[in-house]
Amino acid sequence: VTIFMHYAVKNPFEPKHRTPSSGSQIPNTRSMTESVDANAHRILGWLKPSSDGNSDSVDSTGTAAVASPIAAAAYSSDPDENDFEEIHRRARTTGEGFEDFRRAAQILLSSDQGRIQFVPIDEMETIREPLLIVRGYFRLIRVALEPAPMPADGAPLPVSEDDLLRMALSLLKQLGTSLKLSVQTALDAVARNQAEASYGVDPLRRNKTILYYLKNSLRYIHPQISKHVKLLGPTYRSLCDISEAFISILKFEKCNLENVASNFESIFEWKALKSLSLEMDELKLVWKMTGVHLRSAVMRLLKFLDDGLTNLQAALVSCSASRDGCNSVPISSPDGQSKIIIFLLARITSLICTERRFRVCTMRSSNNEDVLEEDEKQLIKEAILRLIQIRGFSAAAGAVLEGGYDHESHTPLFKMTAGLGFLTVKYLGKLLELSDLENSDHCIVTYVGIDCLINLSSHDLHRGISTIKRQENERAESLMFADPVPLGKLFMETHVLKILFPPSPSYHDFMTTKRPRSAAILKLCESILFADIPACHQYLIKSGISTSKCNPQNWATTLLSDCIMFIEHATHVLYIPKQPSSGQRYLTTELMKKSTKLQHKLLISWLAETSSKNTDLVNNCSRNHPLTNEIILETIHRRIISSLVSNAQFAKQDSLSLAALSSQLLFHCHTATRLRRNISTLLIRVLLRFRKFGVDDRQFNYEVSLQDQNSLVHRILQELSESTLWKPQLHDSSKESGSKRKLRLKPKSPSCGYSMDDILAIIPLLEALSQHAHTYATYDVNGELSQQMKCYWEEVLTNNGKDSFAKDDNFLKMMILTYLSTGALNTSSTIASYLLPLARDNVSASLSSSKFLDSVLTHIERHLNNAIAPCTRRAMVKKHACTHFLRNLAMLKGGEWSEAQVRRAANILVKVCDVALLSTTSDNIQLIHSIVRSASNLGCIMRSEFSQETLQSLIDSINKVLGKSKWFYVAPTVSSLEYFLRALPHNHRGLMPTTMPTAARLLFTSRMKGQLYDITCKEKPDGQGNEYLF
C-alpha cells in the first residue's frame, strides 16, 4: 500500500530521472577555489584544462544523467584517459608531480571529499558526484601501481615502489570501505521498504558508479595482483561485499516495480505504464552488465587459483617421492599458500552465489525452472572442478600422514594440504545451496548444482592440473597427487550425500525432510557406484598395501563405509512423489508401497548389473566392477538389517518385502546366473549377520531380535517352498501331442531352466538357512518342506533300498534336502539334537552313533557310485554335495568314529580326488580344494590308538594334490595342511612331513617359520617385495 500511494502521488507516467541544471553540478567547497589544491584536483579528474588552455573548469562528465541508460556507452566510457598519461609521467618522475599526487591522496584519505554518498537528487548540490570520487580513487591507484617511465636525465625516481604500493593499498581499502558503506545504507533503506528513501536516490547515478567500480577493478587492479599479492585481499573482499549488497538492491527494486505494475495493470493498460517499462529494461541491462563483470571476476580468480594449484601439486609430488630417497623441492611458506587458496575459494564461491541470486529471482517470477544458463552452469562446473582437485590433494596428503610420514621438513606442507579438505566441503555446500533446502529456490539450485557435479566430462576431469609422468611402481599417494580428480570427486559426492542424509536419521526423517528431486539423488548415487568407485579402485586398493600401519579403519575403508551408509540412506527417498502441499507431510500407505516397490526393483537392477532405466532384471549383458558390486551388496545388506530393527510403521515391511523379492528372483528358473549368485551372497550375509549381531563397527550397530530373525528366515523358506525349484510346474501336454480334444496338464520337471551353475549359486544359501532353521526349528513353513525332510532322512537312516530322491525329476529336491542337512550339522551339539527336527521319532529314538555314521557313509557311497565316472555338471554337483557333507559330518560333536569308518571316509575322498585331478577346469579345481578341506577336518576325529595305515589313507588324498606342480593346487592345500597337522594327536604328527613332496614341504616349513618361498622358482626369494609369493 505504501508503494502504491507513493507512485500514485508522484505520477508513474513521468520519467523519474531528471537532469539537474549545470549550476547544481558544482560543489560549493572552498578547496576547489584554492590554487594549492588545483593540481591535486586535476590529478583526481575533478578539474580539467579548458578549451582555450588558460584556465581550469570543473569536470562535469558523469554528473548529467542521461535520459535513458540503455546505451551501453553510458556505463563504460572513461573520458579522462587523454590526460592520464601526462599526469602519470609527471607524478612518477618529478618531485613537484609527486607532491601533487600525495596531496590528492590526502584529500581522499583525510577529508570528507573522499566520502562516497548516494543521496536524493535535490541534495546533490552539497556533495561531490559519486562517480567523480570513484574515478579519482582509480586514477591515483593506477598512478601508484603502473610502472613509471625512466626520467630523461637519468635522475632517480622521487619515491620508492614500496611506498607507492602502501599508498595504493590505503586508497584501495578506503575506496572499498566508503563505497561499501554507501551501498549498504541504500540496501538498508530498501530492505525497510521505505519507498521515499529508496526511490529518492537517483538509481542511475548509483548504478553507473558501481558498474564503473566493478569494471575498473578488473581492468586496472587485477593485472597487478600477480606482481603484488597484497592487493588480492583488499580488491576482492570489497568487490564481493559491494556486489552482494548491490544485487540485493536490484532484487528489491525489481520486486517493487513488479508490485507497482501489478497494482496499476488493472487500471491502466501495460502500454500506458511506459515509465515502468523503461525502468524495467534499465534494470535488466544493469543486471546483465553486473553479471558480465562478476563472471569475469570469477574466471580471473580461477586462473589465479590454477597457477597456485599447479605449484602445490609439483611440491606435493616431489615431497611424496622424497620418502623413497628422491630429491624434493618443497613449497615456500605453506601457511601463506593455504591462506591464499582459502581466500580464493571463499571469493569464487561468494561471487558465483551472488551472480546467480538475481537469476533465481527472475526464474521465480517467470515460473521457469531452468534457473541457470549454460555459461553460468559452466562457471559452476569450473568452480566444482577446482574444489575436487583440492579435495583430492587433501585426501592424498591425509593418506601420507596416516602412513607414518616422518620427514619433518615436509610435514607442514602435508598437514596444510590435509586441512583444506574440510573447507572444500564447506564451499561446495554454499555453491550448491545445501544449507536451506526448505527453500524451494535452493532445492532447484541444488538440483542444477548436483547435475553439474555429476556431468563433469572426461575432458573437464583431466584439465587444469599439469600432467606428471607416472612411474611403474609408484606409491598410491604419488598417483593421487598426480591425478587427484577421481578421488576428489568421490569424496565430494559422498559429502553431498552426507549433508542431505545425516549419519543417524530416523525412518520418519526419510519421509518428511524436504530434499532435491529424487532424480538428482538417483543420478548422484549411480555416479558414485558405476563411475567414481571404478575410477578410484587403484587408490583404494593400493592404499591398504602401502600403509605401514595395519589399520583396518584407514581412510580408504572409512570412505567406502561412508559411501555404503549414505547411499543406503538415499535409497529410502527415491521415487517418493513430490508433496502436493506444505500441509501434507506424510505419504499415504498406497504411495509408500508404490515407492518402496520401485526402490526395491532399482536395488535389484543394480545387483543385476544393468542400468537403472532397464527394468529387465534377467537378460543382463554387462558386468559391474568388483568393488562396485561389493558396495551394492553391502548397501542392500545394510538396508535390510536397519529396516528390520526399526520401529517405524513401514520399516519392517520394507525389509521383509526386499528379502521376499530377492528370494523370488533367487529361486526363479529364468533368473540370470550372475544375479542369482549375487542375491545368494546377499542373503547369506544377512543370515550370518544374525549370528554376530551386536558388533560395534562402522557398518552396523544393531541387535536383531529373535522374532525378527525368524520372520525373515520364514519369508525366505516360504519363497523356496513356493518356487519352481521345489514344486513341479504344470504344462499343457496337448500341445506336444497335437491333440485338440481335452486339455491335459502334466507336471514339468522343476530342473527345467536351472543350470548347474544356478544350483551351485543357491547351495551356500541353503546351508546358511539350515543353520538358523535347525537351531530354532523353523523348517515347517507350510508342512511340505518339513515332511519332505523327514522322508529324506528316513531313507538315509533305514537303508531300505528305496531311493525315491535319486530320480531325475527329484534331483533338485534331493540337492536342496542334502544341503539343508549339511548346514544343520554346523549348529548341532549331538547326533540326537541334529536328528530331532529332521527325522521321525520312531527312526531316531534307538539310533546309535555308530549306526548313524554307517548309514550316512552308505548313503554317500551309493550316490557317488553313480557320479564318479560321468563328467556331467550334474555329477559334479553330486560330488560337491558328498564331499561337503562329509566335511561337516566330521565336525559333528558326539560322534565316535571307528577306525573302519575313518578308512571309508578316506577312500571316498581318494576316489573323488582321482577323478577331479584328470582335468584343470574351474569346477574340478574347486572340487579338489573341497576334498582337501574335508580331509583336513577328518584330522580332528583321529585318535592316538588308530594305526598309521588309517592315517596314511587320509594323507594320500592330500599328497595327491600336493604332488602337482601348479601353484593353484599346492598353495591353497598347504593352508589347509596346517589345520590338519594341529588337529592330529601328537604321536601321528611326524608322518605327514616325511611323505610330503619336496616343494610342498619347503613351502610348508617356510610358512611355519614366517618366511617366504617362491613356489614357481622353488627357491627362497632375496627380497620381500614380490607379489607372487605364497
Coordinates of N, CA and C in Angstrom, one line a residue, residues 244 246-255 257-258 279-280 282-288 290-291 294 352-366 371-372 376:
E244 N 27.4 -8.1 -3.6 CA 26.3 -8.8 -2.9 C 25.3 -7.8 -2.4
F246 N 24.8 -4.8 -3.8 CA 24.2 -4.2 -5.0 C 23.1 -5.2 -5.6
I247 N 23.4 -6.5 -5.7 CA 22.5 -7.4 -6.2 C 21.2 -7.5 -5.3
S248 N 21.4 -7.3 -4.0 CA 20.2 -7.3 -3.1 C 19.3 -6.1 -3.5
I249 N 20.0 -4.9 -3.7 CA 19.2 -3.7 -4.1 C 18.4 -3.9 -5.4
L250 N 19.1 -4.5 -6.3 CA 18.4 -4.8 -7.6 C 17.2 -5.7 -7.4
K251 N 17.4 -6.7 -6.6 CA 16.3 -7.6 -6.3 C 15.1 -6.9 -5.7
F252 N 15.3 -6.1 -4.7 CA 14.3 -5.3 -4.0 C 13.6 -4.4 -5.0
E253 N 14.4 -3.7 -5.9 CA 13.8 -2.8 -6.8 C 13.0 -3.5 -7.9
K254 N 13.4 -4.7 -8.2 CA 12.7 -5.5 -9.2 C 11.3 -5.9 -8.6
C255 N 11.3 -6.3 -7.4 CA 10.1 -6.7 -6.7 C 9.2 -5.5 -6.6
L257 N 9.0 -2.8 -8.5 CA 8.5 -2.5 -9.8 C 7.4 -3.5 -10.2
E258 N 7.6 -4.8 -9.9 CA 6.6 -5.8 -10.3 C 5.3 -5.5 -9.5
E279 N 12.0 1.6 -16.9 CA 12.8 1.2 -15.7 C 13.1 -0.3 -15.6
M280 N 12.2 -1.1 -16.0 CA 12.4 -2.5 -16.0 C 13.5 -2.9 -17.0
E282 N 15.9 -0.9 -18.0 CA 17.2 -0.4 -17.5 C 17.7 -1.3 -16.4
L283 N 16.8 -1.9 -15.6 CA 17.2 -2.8 -14.5 C 17.8 -4.1 -15.1
K284 N 17.2 -4.5 -16.2 CA 17.7 -5.8 -16.8 C 19.1 -5.5 -17.4
L285 N 19.3 -4.3 -18.0 CA 20.6 -4.0 -18.5 C 21.6 -3.9 -17.4
V286 N 21.3 -3.3 -16.3 CA 22.2 -3.2 -15.2 C 22.6 -4.6 -14.7
W287 N 21.6 -5.4 -14.6 CA 21.8 -6.8 -14.1 C 22.7 -7.5 -15.1
K288 N 22.4 -7.4 -16.4 CA 23.2 -8.1 -17.4 C 24.7 -7.7 -17.3
T290 N 26.2 -6.3 -14.8 CA 26.8 -6.7 -13.5 C 27.2 -8.2 -13.5
G291 N 26.3 -9.0 -14.1 CA 26.6 -10.4 -14.3 C 27.9 -10.6 -15.1
L294 N 30.8 -9.9 -12.9 CA 31.0 -10.9 -11.8 C 31.6 -12.2 -12.4
I352 N 30.0 -16.4 -7.3 CA 29.0 -17.3 -8.1 C 27.7 -17.2 -7.5
C353 N 27.6 -17.3 -6.1 CA 26.3 -17.3 -5.4 C 25.6 -15.9 -5.6
T354 N 26.4 -14.8 -5.6 CA 25.9 -13.5 -5.8 C 25.3 -13.3 -7.2
E355 N 26.1 -13.8 -8.2 CA 25.7 -13.7 -9.6 C 24.4 -14.4 -9.9
R356 N 24.2 -15.5 -9.2 CA 23.0 -16.3 -9.5 C 21.7 -15.9 -8.8
R357 N 21.9 -15.0 -7.8 CA 20.7 -14.6 -7.0 C 19.6 -13.9 -7.8
F358 N 20.1 -13.0 -8.7 CA 19.1 -12.3 -9.5 C 18.4 -13.3 -10.5
R359 N 19.2 -14.2 -11.0 CA 18.7 -15.2 -11.9 C 17.6 -16.1 -11.2
V360 N 17.8 -16.5 -10.0 CA 16.8 -17.2 -9.3 C 15.6 -16.4 -9.1
C361 N 15.7 -15.1 -8.7 CA 14.6 -14.2 -8.6 C 13.8 -14.1 -9.9
T362 N 14.5 -14.0 -11.0 CA 13.8 -13.9 -12.3 C 13.1 -15.2 -12.6
M363 N 13.7 -16.4 -12.3 CA 13.1 -17.7 -12.5 C 11.8 -17.8 -11.7
R364 N 11.8 -17.3 -10.4 CA 10.7 -17.5 -9.6 C 9.5 -16.7 -10.1
S365 N 9.8 -15.5 -10.6 CA 8.7 -14.6 -11.1 C 8.2 -15.1 -12.4
S366 N 9.0 -15.8 -13.2 CA 8.5 -16.3 -14.5 C 8.1 -17.7 -14.5
V371 N 16.9 -22.6 -14.1 CA 17.4 -21.5 -13.3 C 18.7 -20.9 -13.8
L372 N 19.5 -21.7 -14.4 CA 20.8 -21.2 -14.9 C 21.0 -21.4 -16.3
E376 N 26.5 -19.9 -17.1 CA 26.5 -20.0 -15.6 C 26.7 -21.4 -15.1

